[in-house]
Short mmCIF file of C-alpha atoms in Angstrom, two decimals:
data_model
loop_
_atom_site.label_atom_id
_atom_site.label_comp_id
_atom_site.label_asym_id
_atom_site.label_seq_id
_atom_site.Cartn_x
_atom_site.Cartn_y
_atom_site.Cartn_z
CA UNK A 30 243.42 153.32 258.86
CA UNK A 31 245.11 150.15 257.36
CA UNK A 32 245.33 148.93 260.67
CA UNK A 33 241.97 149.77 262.07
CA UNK A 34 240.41 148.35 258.93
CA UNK A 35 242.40 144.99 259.26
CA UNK A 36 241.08 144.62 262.92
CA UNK A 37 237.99 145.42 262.49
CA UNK A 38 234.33 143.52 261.36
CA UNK A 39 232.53 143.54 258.26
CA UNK A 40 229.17 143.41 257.58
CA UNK A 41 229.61 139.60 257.38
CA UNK A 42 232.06 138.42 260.04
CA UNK A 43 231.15 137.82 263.17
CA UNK A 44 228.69 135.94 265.53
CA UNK A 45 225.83 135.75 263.18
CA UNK A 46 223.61 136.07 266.22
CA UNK A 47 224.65 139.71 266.48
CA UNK A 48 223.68 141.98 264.05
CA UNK A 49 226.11 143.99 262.85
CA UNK A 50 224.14 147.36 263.05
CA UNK A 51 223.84 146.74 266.88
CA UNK A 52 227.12 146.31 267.61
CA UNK A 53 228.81 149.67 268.54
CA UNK A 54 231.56 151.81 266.10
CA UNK A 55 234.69 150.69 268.76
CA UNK A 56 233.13 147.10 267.95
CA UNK A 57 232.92 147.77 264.09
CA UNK A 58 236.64 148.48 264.52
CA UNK A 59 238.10 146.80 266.97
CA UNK A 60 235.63 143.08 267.36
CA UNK A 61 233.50 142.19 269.92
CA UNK A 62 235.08 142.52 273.18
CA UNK A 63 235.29 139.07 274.77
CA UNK A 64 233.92 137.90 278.37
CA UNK A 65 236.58 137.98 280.54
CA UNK A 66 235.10 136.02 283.34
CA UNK A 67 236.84 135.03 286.22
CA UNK A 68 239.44 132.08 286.83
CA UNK A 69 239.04 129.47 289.18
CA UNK A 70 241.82 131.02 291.28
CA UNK A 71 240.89 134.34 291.24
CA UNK A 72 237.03 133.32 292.25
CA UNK A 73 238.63 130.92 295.06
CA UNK A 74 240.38 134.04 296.65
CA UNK A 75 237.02 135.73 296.45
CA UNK A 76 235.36 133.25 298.17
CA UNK A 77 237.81 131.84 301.14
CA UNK A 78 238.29 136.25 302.05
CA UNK A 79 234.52 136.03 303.25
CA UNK A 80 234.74 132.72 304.69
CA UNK A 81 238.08 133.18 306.43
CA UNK A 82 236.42 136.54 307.84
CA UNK A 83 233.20 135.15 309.49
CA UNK A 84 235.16 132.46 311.06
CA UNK A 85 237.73 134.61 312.42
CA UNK A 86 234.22 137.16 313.52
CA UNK A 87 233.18 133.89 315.18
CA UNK A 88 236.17 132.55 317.18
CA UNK A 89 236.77 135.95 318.03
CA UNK A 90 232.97 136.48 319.71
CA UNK A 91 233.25 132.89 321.09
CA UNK A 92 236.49 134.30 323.04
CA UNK A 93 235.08 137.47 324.16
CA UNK A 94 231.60 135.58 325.60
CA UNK A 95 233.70 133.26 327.85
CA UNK A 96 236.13 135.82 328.83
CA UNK A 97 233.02 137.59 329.94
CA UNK A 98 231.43 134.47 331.67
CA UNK A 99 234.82 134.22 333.62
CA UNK A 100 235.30 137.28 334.65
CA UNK A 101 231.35 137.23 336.07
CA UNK A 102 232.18 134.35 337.84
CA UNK A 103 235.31 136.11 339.62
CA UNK A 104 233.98 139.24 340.20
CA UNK A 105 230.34 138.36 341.19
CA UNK A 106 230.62 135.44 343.67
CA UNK A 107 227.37 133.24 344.20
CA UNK A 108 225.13 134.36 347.25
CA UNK A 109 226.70 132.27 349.93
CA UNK A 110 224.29 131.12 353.35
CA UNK A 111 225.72 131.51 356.92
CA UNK A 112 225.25 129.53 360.10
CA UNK A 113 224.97 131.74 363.48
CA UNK A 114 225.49 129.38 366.22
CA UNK A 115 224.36 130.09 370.18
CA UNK A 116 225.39 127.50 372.86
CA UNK A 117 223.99 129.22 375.65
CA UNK A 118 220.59 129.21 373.80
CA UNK A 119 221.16 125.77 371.96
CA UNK A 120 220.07 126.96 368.63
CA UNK A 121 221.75 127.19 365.28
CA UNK A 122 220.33 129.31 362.67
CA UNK A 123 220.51 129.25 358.99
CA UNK A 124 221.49 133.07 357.73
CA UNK A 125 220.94 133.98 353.93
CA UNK A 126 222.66 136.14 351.77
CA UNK A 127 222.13 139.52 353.27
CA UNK A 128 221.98 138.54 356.81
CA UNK A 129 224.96 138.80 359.30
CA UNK A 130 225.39 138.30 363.00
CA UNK A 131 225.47 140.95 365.58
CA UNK A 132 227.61 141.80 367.36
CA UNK A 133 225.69 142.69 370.76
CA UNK A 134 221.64 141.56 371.08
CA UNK A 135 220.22 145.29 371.68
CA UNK A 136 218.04 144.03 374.07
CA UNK A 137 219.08 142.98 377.38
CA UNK A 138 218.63 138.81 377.87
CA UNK A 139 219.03 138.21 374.72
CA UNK A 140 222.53 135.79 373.87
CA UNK A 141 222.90 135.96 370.33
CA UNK A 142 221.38 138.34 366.86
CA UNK A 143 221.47 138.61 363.59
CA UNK A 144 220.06 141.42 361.53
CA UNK A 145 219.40 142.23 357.96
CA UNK A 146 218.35 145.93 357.47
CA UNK A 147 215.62 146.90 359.11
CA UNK A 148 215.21 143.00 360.05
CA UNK A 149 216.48 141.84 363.50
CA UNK A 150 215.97 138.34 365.10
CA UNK A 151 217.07 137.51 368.81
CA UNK A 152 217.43 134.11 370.58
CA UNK A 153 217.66 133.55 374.47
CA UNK A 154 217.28 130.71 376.64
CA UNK A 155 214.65 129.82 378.90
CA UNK A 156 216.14 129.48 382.68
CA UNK A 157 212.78 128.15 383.78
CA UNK A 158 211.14 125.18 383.10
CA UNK A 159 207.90 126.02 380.58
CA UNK A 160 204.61 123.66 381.46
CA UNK A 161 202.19 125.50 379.29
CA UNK A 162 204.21 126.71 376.33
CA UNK A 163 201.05 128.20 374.43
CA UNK A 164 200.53 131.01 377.83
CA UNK A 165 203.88 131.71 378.47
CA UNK A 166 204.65 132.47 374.30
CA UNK A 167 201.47 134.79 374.36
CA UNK A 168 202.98 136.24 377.65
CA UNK A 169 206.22 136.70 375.96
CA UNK A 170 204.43 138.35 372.69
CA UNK A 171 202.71 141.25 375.05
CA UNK A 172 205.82 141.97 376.91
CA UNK A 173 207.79 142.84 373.72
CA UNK A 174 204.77 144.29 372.23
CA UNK A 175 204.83 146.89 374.87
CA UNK A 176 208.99 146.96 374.85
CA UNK A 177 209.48 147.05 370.90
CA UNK A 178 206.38 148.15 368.85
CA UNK A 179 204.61 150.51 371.35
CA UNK A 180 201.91 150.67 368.25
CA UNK A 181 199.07 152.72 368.70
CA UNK A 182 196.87 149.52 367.02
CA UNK A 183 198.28 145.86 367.44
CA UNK A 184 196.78 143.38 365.75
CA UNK A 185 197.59 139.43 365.92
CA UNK A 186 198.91 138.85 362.37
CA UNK A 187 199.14 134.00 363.21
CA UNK A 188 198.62 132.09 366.16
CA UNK A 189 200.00 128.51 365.74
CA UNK A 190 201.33 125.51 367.64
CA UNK A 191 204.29 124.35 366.08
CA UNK A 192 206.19 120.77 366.46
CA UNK A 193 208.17 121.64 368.94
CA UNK A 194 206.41 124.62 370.53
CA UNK A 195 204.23 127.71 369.60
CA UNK A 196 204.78 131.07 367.75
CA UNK A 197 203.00 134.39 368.26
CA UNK A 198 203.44 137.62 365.64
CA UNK A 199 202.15 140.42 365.79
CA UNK A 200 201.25 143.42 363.48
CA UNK A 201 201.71 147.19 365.10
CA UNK A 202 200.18 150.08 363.46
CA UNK A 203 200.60 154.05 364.18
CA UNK A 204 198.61 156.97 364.48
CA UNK A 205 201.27 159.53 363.60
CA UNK A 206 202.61 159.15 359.72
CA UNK A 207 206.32 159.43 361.10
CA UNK A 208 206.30 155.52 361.99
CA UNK A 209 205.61 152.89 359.27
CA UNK A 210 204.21 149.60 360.52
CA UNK A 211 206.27 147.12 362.47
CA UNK A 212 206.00 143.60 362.64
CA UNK A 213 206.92 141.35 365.73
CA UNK A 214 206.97 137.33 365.69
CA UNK A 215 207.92 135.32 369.13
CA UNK A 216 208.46 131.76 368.88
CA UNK A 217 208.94 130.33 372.25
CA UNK A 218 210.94 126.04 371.39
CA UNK A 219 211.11 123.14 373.82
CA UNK A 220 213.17 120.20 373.34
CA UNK A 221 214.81 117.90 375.69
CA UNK A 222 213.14 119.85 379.00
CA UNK A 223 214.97 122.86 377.65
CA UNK A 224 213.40 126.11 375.96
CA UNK A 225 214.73 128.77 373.77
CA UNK A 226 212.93 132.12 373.03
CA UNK A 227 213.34 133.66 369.57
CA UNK A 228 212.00 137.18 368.96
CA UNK A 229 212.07 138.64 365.24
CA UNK A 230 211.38 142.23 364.62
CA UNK A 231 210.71 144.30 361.41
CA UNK A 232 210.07 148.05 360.66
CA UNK A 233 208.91 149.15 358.41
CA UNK A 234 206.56 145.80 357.62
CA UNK A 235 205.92 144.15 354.01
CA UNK A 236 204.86 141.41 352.88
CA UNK A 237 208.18 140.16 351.33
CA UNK A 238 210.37 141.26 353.79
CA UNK A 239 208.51 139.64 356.59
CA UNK A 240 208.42 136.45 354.50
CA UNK A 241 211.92 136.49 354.62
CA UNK A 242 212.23 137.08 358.20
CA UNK A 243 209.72 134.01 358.83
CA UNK A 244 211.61 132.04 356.69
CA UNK A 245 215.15 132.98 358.99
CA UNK A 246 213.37 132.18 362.07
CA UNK A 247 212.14 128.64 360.69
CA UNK A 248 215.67 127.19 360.20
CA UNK A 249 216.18 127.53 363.82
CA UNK A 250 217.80 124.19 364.69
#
């Protein structure tokens, strides 16, 4: 009790801002329990634990986003263009990503191919010398109309003069629902007294697809 009473407050002692009613009996007793706060160290530990987290978070992301980025690069290569050459035809043509030479031209005449799906373009020179190169490319277009499409209803899709020559295509349509349409383009080139015939096919026919075989036939060099 002696020592309780020697530790403790009296009415009088004390922060005068506190009342001494307010204060609670362990108070009475034992004095107003003092702030402890926090020292400068033990706040500076506080702080650098967050900080030293995020930036390992962040230097760790940063390493996993370009370890992705390489591996992307190594596993997914960029589309790459090919170049199917034909000396006997004296054409060169430019072959995008998802085109590739054949082997054999499935039609007889025919030196070189390349096909993409249900895509297929052919190239073949000309042994005979062309005077009127508008006839003999819509001559060409109703021969392999009547070879390739056999279409119950053929209707001409362009008819153009071009630079260097003329080009014919054709769109084939059919009665039974078995066959989807089929599209047919003949471009028949002249240069230096020399002519090349180039015949693209496409089954079935859409309008992106037969952009894209349009756009393979126009690189012809």
């Amino acid at each position: 009790m002696r020592r309780t009473a020697g530790r403790g407050l009296e009415r009088d002692d004390g922060d005068p801002q506190v009342p001494w009613e307010s204060l609670p009996p362990s108070a009475r007793h034992y004095g107003v329990p003092a702030d402890p706060g926090l020292s400068g160290r033990v706040r500076g530990r506080r702080w650098r634990r967050p900080a030293g987290a995020v930036l390992t978070l962040l230097l760790s992301t940063g390493l996993i986003a370009a370890l992705v980025m390489v591996v992307l690069r190594l596993v997914v290569p960029p589309p790459a263009t090919a170049r199917l050459s034909d000396s006997r035809a004296g054409v060169t043509i430019t072959l995008p990503a998802g085109w590739q030479e054949a082997g054999v031209p499935p039609v007889t005449g025919f030196t070189s191919a390349a096909r993409s799906g249900g895509a297929l373009i052919m190239a073949k020179p000309v042994p005979d010398p062309t005077a009127d190169v508008t006839k003999a490319t819509k001559d060409a277009a109703e021969l392999y109309s009547r070879l390739l499409l056999k279409g119950d209803k053929v209707d001409i899709v362009e008819d153009k003069v071009l630079p260097q020559g003329h080009t014919r295509a054709l769109r084939a349509q059919y009665q039974d629902v078995a066959n989807t349409p089929a599209y047919l383009r003949v471009t028949l080139l002249t240069r230096d007294g020399k002519a090349v015939l180039l015949v693209g096919l496409l089954q079935p026919e859409e309008t992106t697809r037969r952009q894209a075989l349009d756009a393979v036939m126009s690189s012809v060099r």
